[in-house]
Coordinates of C-alpha atoms in Angstrom, one line a residue:
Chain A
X1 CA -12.7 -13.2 -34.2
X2 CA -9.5 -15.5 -33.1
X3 CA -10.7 -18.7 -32.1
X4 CA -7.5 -20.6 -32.2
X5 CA -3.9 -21.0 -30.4
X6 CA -2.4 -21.3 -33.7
X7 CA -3.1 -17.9 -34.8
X8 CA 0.0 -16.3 -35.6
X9 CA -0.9 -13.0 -33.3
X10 CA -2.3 -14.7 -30.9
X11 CA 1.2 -16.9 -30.7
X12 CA 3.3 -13.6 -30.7
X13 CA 1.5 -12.2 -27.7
X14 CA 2.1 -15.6 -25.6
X15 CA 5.8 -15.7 -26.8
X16 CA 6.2 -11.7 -26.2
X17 CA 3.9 -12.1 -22.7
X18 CA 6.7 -15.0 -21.2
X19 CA 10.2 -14.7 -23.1
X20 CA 12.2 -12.6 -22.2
X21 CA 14.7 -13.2 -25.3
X22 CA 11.7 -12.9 -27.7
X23 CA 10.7 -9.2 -25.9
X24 CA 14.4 -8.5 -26.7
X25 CA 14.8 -9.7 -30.2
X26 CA 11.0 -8.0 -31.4
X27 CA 11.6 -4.8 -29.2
X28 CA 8.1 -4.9 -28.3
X29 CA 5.9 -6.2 -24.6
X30 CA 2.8 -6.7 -23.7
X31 CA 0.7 -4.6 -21.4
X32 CA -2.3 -5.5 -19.6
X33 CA -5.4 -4.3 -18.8
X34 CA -7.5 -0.9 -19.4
X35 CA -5.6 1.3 -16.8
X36 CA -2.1 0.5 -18.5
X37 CA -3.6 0.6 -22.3
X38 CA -5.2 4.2 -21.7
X39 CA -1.6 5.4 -20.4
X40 CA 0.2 3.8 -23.2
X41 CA 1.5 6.5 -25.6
X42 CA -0.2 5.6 -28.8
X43 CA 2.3 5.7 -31.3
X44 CA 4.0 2.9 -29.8
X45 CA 1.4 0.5 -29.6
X46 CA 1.3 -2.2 -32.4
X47 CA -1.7 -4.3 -32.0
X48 CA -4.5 -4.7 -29.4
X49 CA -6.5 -8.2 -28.3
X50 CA -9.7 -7.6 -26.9
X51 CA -11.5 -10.6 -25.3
X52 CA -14.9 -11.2 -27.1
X53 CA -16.9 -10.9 -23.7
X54 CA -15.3 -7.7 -22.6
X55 CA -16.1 -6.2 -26.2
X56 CA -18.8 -3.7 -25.9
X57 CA -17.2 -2.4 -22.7
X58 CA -13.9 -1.8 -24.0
X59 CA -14.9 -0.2 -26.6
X60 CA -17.3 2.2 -25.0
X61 CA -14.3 3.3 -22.5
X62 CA -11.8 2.8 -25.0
X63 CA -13.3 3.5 -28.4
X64 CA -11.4 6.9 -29.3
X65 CA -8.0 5.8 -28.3
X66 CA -8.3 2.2 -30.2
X67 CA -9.5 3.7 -33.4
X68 CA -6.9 4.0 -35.7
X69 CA -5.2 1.0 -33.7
X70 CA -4.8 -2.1 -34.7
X71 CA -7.3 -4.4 -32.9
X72 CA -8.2 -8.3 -32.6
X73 CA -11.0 -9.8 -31.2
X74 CA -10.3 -12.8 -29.4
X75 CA -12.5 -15.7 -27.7
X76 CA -12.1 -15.8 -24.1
X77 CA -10.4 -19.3 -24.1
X78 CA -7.9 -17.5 -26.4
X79 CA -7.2 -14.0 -24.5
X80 CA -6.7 -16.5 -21.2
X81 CA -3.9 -18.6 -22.5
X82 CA -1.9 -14.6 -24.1
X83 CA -3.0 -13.3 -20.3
X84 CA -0.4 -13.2 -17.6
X85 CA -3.0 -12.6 -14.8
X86 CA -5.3 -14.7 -13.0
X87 CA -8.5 -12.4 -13.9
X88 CA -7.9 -10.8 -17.1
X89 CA -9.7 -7.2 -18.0
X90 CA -10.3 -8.0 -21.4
X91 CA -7.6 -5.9 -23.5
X92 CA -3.8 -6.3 -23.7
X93 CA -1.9 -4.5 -26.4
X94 CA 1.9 -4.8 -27.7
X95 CA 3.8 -2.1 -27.5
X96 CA 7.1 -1.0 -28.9
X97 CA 10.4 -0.7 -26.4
X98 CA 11.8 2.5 -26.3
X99 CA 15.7 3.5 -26.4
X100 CA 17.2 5.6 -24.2
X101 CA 20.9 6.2 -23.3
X102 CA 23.4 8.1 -21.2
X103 CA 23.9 11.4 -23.0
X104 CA 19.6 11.7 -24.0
X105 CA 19.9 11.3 -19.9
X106 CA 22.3 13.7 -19.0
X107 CA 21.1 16.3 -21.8
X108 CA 19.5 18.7 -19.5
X109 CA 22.2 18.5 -16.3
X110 CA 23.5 22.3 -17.7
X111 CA 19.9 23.3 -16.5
X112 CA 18.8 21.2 -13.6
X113 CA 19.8 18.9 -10.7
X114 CA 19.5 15.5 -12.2
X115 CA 18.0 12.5 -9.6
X116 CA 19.1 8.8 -11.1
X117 CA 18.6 6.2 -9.3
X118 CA 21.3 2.7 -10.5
X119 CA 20.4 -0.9 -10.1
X120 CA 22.8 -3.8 -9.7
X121 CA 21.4 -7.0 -10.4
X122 CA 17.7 -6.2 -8.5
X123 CA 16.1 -9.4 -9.1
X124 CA 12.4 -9.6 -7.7
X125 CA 10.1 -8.4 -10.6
X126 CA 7.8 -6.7 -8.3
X127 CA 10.4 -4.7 -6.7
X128 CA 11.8 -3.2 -9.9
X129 CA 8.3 -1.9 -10.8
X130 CA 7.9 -0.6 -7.8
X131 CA 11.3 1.3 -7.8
X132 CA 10.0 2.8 -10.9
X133 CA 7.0 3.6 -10.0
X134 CA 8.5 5.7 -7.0
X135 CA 11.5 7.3 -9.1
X136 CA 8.9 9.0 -10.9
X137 CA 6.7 10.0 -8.3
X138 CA 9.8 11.5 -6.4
X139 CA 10.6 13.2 -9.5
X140 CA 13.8 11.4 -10.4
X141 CA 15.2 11.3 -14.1
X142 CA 15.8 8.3 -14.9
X143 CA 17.3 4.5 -14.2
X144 CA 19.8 2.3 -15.0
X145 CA 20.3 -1.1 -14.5
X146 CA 22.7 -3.6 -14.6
X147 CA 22.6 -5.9 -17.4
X148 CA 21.9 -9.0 -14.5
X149 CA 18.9 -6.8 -13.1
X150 CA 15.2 -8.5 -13.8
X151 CA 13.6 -7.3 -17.2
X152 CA 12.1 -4.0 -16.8
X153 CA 9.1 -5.8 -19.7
X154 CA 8.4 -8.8 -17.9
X155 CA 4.7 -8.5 -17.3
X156 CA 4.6 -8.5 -13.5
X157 CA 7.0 -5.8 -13.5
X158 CA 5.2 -3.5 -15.8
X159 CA 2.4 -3.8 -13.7
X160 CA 3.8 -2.7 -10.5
X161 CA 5.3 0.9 -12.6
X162 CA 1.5 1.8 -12.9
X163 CA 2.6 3.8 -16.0
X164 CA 5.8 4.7 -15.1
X165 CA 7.8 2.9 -17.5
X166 CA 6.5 4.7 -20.1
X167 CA 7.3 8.2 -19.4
X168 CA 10.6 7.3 -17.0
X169 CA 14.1 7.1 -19.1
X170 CA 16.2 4.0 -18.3
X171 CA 18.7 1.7 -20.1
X172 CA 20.8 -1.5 -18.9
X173 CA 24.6 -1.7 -19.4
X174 CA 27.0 -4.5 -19.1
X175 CA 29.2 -1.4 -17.9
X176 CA 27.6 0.0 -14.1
X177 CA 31.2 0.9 -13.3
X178 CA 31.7 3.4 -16.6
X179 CA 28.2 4.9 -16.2
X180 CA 29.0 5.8 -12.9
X181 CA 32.3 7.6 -14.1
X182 CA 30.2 9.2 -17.2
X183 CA 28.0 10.6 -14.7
X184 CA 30.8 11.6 -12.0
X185 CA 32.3 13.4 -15.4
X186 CA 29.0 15.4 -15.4
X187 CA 29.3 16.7 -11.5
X188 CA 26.6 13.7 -10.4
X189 CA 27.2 12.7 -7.0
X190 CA 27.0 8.9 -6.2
X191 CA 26.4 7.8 -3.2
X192 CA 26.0 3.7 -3.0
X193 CA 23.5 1.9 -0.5
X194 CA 25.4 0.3 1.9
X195 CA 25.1 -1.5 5.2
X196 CA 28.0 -0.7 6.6
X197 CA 28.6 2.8 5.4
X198 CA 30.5 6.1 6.8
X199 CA 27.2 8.4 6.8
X200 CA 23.7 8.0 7.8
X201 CA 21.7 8.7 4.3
X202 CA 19.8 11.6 6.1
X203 CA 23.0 13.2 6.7
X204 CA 23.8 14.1 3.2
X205 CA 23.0 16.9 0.7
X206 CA 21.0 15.6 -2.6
X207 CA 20.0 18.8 -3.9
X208 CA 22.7 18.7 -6.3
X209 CA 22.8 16.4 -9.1
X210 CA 22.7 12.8 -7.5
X211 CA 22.7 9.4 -8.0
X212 CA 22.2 6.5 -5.7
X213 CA 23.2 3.1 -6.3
X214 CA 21.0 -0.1 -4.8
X215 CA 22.3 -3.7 -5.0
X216 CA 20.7 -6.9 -5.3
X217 CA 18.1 -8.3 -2.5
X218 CA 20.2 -10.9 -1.1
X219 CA 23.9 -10.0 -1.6
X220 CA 23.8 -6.2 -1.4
X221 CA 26.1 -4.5 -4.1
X222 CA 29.5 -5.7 -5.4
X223 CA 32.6 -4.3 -3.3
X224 CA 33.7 -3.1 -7.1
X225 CA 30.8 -1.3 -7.9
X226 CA 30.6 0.0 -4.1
X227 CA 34.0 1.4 -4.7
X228 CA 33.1 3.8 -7.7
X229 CA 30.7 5.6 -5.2
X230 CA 31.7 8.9 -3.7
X231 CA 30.2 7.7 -0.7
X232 CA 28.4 4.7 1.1
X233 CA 25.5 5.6 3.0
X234 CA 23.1 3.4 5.2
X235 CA 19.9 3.8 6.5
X236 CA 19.7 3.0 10.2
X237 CA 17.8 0.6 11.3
X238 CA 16.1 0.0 15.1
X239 CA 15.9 -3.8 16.7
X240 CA 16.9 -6.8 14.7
X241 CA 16.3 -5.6 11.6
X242 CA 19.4 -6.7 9.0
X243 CA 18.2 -5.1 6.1
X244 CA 15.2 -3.4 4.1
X245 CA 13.6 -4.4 1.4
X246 CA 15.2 -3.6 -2.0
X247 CA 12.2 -1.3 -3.2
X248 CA 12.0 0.5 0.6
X249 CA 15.2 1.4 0.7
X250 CA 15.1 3.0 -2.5
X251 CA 12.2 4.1 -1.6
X252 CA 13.5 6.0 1.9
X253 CA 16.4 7.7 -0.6
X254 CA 14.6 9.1 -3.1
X255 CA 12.2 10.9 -0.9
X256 CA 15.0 12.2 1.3
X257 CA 16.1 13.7 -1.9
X258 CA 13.3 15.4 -2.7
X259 CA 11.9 15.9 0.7
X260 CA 15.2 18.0 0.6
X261 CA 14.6 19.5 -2.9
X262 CA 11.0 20.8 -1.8
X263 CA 12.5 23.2 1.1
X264 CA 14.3 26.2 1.3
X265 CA 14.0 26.5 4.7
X266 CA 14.5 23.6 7.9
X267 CA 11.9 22.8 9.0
X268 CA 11.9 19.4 11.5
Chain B
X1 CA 10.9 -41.0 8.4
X2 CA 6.8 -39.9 6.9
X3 CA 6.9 -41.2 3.7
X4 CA 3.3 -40.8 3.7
X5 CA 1.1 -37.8 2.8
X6 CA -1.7 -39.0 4.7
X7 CA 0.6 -38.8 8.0
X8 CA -1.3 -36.6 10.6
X9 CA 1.3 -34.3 11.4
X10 CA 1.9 -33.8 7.4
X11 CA -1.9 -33.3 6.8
X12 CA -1.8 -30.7 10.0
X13 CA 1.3 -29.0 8.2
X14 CA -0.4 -28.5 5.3
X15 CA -3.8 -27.3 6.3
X16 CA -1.7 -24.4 8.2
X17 CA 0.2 -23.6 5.2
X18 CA -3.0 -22.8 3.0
X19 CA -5.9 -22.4 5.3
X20 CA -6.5 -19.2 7.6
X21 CA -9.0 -20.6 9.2
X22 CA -7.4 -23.5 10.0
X23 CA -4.3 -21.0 11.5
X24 CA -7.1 -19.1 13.4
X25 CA -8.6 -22.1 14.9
X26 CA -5.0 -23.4 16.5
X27 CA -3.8 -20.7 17.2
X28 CA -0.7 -21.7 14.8
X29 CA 1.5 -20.8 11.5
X30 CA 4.0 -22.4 9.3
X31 CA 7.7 -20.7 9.2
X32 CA 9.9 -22.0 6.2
X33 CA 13.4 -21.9 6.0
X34 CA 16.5 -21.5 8.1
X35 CA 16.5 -18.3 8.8
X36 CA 13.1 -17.5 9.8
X37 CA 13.6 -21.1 12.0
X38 CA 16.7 -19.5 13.4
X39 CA 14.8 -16.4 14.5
X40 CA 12.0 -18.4 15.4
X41 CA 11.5 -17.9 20.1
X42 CA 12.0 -21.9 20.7
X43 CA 9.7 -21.4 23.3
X44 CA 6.6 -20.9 20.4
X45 CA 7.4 -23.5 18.3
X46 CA 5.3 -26.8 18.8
X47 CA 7.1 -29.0 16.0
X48 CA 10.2 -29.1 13.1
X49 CA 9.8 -31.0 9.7
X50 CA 13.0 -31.3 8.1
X51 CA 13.3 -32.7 4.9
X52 CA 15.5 -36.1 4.5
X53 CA 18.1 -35.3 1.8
X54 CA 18.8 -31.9 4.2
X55 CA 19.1 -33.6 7.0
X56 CA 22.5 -33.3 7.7
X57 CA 23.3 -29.8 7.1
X58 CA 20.3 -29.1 9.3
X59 CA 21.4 -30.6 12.0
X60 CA 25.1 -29.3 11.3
X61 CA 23.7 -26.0 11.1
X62 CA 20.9 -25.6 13.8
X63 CA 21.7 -28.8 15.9
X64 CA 21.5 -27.0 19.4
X65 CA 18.2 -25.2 18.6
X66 CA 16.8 -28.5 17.8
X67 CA 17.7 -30.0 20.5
X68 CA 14.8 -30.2 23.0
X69 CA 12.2 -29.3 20.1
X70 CA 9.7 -32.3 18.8
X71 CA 11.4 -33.2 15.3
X72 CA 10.0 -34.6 12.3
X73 CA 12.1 -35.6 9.1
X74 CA 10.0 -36.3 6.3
X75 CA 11.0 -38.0 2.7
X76 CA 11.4 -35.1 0.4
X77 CA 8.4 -35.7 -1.7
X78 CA 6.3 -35.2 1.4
X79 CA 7.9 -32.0 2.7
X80 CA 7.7 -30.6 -0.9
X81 CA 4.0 -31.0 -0.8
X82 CA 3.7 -28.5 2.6
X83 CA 6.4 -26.1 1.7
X84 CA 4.9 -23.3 0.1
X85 CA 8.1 -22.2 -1.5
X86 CA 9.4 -23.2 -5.2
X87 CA 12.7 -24.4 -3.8
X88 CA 12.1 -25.4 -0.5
X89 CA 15.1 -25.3 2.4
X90 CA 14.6 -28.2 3.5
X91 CA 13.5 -27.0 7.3
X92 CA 9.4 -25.7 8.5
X93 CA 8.1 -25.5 12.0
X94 CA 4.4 -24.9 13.7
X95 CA 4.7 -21.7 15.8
X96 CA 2.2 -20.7 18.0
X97 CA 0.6 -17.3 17.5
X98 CA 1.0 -14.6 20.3
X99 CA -2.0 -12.3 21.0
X100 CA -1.5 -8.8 21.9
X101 CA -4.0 -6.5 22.8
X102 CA -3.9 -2.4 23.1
X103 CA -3.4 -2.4 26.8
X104 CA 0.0 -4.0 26.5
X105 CA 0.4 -2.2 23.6
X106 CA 0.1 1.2 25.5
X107 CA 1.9 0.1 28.5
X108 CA 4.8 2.2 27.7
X109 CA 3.0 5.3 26.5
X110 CA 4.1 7.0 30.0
X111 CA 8.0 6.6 29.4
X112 CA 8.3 7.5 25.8
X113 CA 6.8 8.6 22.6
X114 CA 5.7 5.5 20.8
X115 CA 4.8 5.1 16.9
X116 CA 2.1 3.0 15.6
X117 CA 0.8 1.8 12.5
X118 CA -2.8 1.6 11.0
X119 CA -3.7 -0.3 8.0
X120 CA -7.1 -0.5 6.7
X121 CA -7.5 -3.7 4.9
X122 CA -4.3 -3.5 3.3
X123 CA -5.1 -7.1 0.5
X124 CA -1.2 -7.8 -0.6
X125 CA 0.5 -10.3 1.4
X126 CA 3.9 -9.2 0.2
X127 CA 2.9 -5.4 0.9
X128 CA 1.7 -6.4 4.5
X129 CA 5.0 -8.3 5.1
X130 CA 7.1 -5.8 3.8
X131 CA 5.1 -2.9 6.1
X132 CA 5.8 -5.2 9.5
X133 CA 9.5 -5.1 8.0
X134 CA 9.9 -1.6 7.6
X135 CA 8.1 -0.7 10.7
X136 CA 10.9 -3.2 12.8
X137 CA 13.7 -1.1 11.9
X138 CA 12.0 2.7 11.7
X139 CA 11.3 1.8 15.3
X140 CA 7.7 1.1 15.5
X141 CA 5.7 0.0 18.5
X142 CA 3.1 -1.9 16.8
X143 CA 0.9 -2.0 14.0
X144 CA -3.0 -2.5 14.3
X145 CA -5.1 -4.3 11.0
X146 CA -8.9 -4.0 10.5
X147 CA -10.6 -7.6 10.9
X148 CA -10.2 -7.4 6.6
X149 CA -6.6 -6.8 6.1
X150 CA -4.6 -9.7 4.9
X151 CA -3.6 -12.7 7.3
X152 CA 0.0 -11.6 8.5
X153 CA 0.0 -15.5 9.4
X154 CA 0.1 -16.5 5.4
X155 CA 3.4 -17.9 4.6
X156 CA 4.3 -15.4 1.6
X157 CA 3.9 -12.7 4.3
X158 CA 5.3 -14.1 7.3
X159 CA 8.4 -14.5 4.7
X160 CA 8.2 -10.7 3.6
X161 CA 8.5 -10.0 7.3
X162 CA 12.1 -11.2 7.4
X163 CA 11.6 -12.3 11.3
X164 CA 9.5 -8.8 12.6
X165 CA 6.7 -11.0 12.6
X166 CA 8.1 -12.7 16.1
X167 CA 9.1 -9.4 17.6
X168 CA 6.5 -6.6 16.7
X169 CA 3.3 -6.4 18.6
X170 CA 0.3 -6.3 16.5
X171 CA -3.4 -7.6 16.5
X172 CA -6.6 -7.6 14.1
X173 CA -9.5 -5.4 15.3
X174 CA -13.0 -5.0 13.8
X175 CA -13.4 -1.4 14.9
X176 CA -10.9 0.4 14.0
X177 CA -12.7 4.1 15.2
X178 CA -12.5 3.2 18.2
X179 CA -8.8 1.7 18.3
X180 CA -8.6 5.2 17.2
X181 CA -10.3 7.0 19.9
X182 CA -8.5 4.4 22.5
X183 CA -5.5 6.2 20.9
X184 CA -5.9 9.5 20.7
X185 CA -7.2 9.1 24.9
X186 CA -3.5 8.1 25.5
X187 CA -2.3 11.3 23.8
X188 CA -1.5 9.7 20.3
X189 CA -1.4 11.6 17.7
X190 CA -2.9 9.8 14.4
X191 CA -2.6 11.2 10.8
X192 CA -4.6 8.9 7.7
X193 CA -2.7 9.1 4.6
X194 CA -4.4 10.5 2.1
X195 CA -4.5 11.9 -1.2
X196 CA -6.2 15.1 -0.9
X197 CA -4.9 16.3 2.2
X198 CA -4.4 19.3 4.3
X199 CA -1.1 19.0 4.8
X200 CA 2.5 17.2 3.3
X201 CA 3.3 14.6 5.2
X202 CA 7.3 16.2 6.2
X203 CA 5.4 19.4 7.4
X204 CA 4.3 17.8 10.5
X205 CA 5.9 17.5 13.8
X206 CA 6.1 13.2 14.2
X207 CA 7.8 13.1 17.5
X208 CA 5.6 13.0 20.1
X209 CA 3.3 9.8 19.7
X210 CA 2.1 9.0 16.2
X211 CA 0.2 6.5 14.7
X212 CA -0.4 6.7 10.6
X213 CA -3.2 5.1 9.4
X214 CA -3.0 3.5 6.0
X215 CA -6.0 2.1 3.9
X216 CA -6.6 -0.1 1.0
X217 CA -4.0 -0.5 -1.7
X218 CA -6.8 -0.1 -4.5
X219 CA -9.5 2.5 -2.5
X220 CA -7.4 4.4 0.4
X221 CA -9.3 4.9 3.6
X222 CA -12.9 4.6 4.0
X223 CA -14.2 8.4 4.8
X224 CA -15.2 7.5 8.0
X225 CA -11.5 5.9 9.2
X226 CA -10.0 8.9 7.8
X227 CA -12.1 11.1 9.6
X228 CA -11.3 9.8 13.2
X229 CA -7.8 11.2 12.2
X230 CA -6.2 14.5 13.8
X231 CA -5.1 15.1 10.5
X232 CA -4.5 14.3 7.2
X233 CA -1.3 14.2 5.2
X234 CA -0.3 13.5 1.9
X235 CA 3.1 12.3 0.1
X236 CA 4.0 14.9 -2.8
X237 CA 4.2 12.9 -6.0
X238 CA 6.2 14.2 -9.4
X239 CA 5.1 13.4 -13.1
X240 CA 2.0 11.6 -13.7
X241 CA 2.4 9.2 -10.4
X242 CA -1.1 8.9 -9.1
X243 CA 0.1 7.0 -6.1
X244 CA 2.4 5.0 -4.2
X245 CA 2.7 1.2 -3.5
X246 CA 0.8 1.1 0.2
X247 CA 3.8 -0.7 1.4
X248 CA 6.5 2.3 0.1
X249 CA 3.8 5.0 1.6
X250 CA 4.3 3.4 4.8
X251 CA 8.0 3.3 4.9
X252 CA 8.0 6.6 3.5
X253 CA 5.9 7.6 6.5
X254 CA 7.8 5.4 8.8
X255 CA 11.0 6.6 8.1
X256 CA 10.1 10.6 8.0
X257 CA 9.2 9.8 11.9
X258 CA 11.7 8.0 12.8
X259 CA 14.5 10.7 11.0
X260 CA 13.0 13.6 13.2
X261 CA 13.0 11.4 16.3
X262 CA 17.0 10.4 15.6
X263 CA 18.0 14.2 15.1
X264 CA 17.9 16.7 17.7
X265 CA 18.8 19.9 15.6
X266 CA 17.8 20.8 12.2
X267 CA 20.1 19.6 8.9
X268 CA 19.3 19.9 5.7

């Protein structure tokens, strides 16, 4: 059992579990918890930490899946200090990043209509998960994100996907503007979230390939990156409402999308 | 200036920033910031802090709103320690609380179709701020907590509200059966979101009155909330999504209504 800060693994989870630049440079995060270690895929965990007290449970839930893994035992004090949460389950694992990038995303647009959904510098950690936990419920294909948009691997984000960041494709780029023209090249249609736009969002067709294009909390997206849009949509709002919430509005797209993918027919 | 922290107005400030029961008791809350001072009905708010080193741009910028209020500048150190912000603005106020009740709620329920939302002790803060939000601008009428939802008076929500706090009716009840029944009396039709359902939730007809009744972000409805409902409905989820953030659900929800009530023939 590790008993001490110094621990070499225990000092990799803690630097993995709050830089951002170290989660870059090792291609590897930490996830939390059983819910999230029993979705992760298991080639791509490294190493497990399992805190001393939560032992004997962990491994009677988890037994199968962590032999063959590499595990620690850690005391409590220990697994606290490596723990991004106030009230930690017991088991965190490092797992490795995956690569994706534009052609892997647009590899099966011969076959289907592709749903992406791009991000220009979202910065709320909780928002982002939730935008990917969404994308894949409403069936989307992937994300990208502007190189300024909040790590994807910060802790509190990966939370918030519930599992969706493992099985969703997504990349950043320094480049929204080219992407957007690689996937125009393909036939994807790009509409950009906008407030003042020349189309209600419910009064477009997404059952062709489609993109939409969200922009940061505060200042909305750039006019340059609005520009390479086909079209700005908005989504009406009643009262004094100024704006949505970053993750609602997303949220509101993506199921118009496939709201509209689902029929055949009109219904309401 | 108070310099001091044991000051009675700072000590009053700060037991409303971090104590519910303390809001309850007065009958007040704590707004931070310019904007949600800006929005703030003068006629509700019972005192301004402003901080000393913003002083001037306060006043520059919100001079004739302050005018006629009871104004407070504290040294900085003091108005850090009752902001409940990181970087604080520089501006809070006491507002009084408004009580609604479902009378007044139903007044209207003759002239038009109204929407309402249910939530069923809904825990996050941020969710329960965002769902106020979203509910503003898809045109809600009000929204109706169990006794055990979170305190829409916390600061982190009354922030996530963006100012629908101050212009949406709403109130806490401990039965919410028979907030139900009340409902359905008036002609209100009220659908529980739920995972196994009867029906999707963009196969019913939302524009005649509606209330949707969410539950716990963790457990869903209790069986015996759900069951007061007409009907339940269900939001189609891709991949391996299990479910969706409470506060996307809603707006999903939300928003489906509110797209059938703004269209009078049938698009896509």
């Amino acid at each position: 059992m590790i008993t001490s800060l110094q621990n070499k693994y225990v000092k990799e989870a803690a630097a993995l579990s709050s830089k951002r630049k170290e989660r870059d440079r090792q291609g590897l995060f930490v996830v939390e918890g059983g819910k999230m270690f029993g979705e992760a895929p298991a080639g791509r965990i490294k190493r497990v930490y399992i805190a001393k007290s939560a032992e004997t449970e962990i491994y009677e839930q988890y037994g199968s899946k962590l032999s063959g893994l590499s595990c620690e035992t850690v005391s409590d004090e220990v697994f606290a200090k490596i723990s991004d949460t106030v009230t930690p389950q017991g088991i965190l694992c490092l797992v490795r990043q995956q690569r994706y990038n534009i052609e892997e995303m647009l590899q099966d647009i011969e076959k289907k209509h592709v749903l992406f959904i791009l991000l220009e510098d979202i910065q709320d950690p909780g928002n982002l998960g939730t935008i990917f936990r969404t994308a894949e419920a409403a069936g989307a294909d992937g994300v990208i994100m502007s190189s300024r948009t909040a790590d994807i691997y910060n802790p509190k984000t990966i939370r918030s996907t519930m599992g969706a960041v493992y099985r969703l494709p997504f990349f950043y780029t320094e480049n929204l503007s080219s992407v957007i023209s690689r996937l125009q090249e393909s036939g994807v249609c790009v509409y950009a979230a906008h407030l003042r736009a020349e189309a209600d969002y419910d009064d477009c067709d997404y059952q062709k390939s489609t993109a939409f294009l969200i922009g940061n909390e505060s200042n909305g997206l750039r006019e340059e990156t609005a520009s390479c849009a086909e079209k700005r949509i908005s989504i009406p709002m009643e009262g004094r409402a100024e704006s949505l919430n970053a993750a609602v509005a997303s949220s509101v797209l993506m199921y118009e999308a496939y709201r509209q993918r689902r029929r055949c027919g009109n219904r309401f």
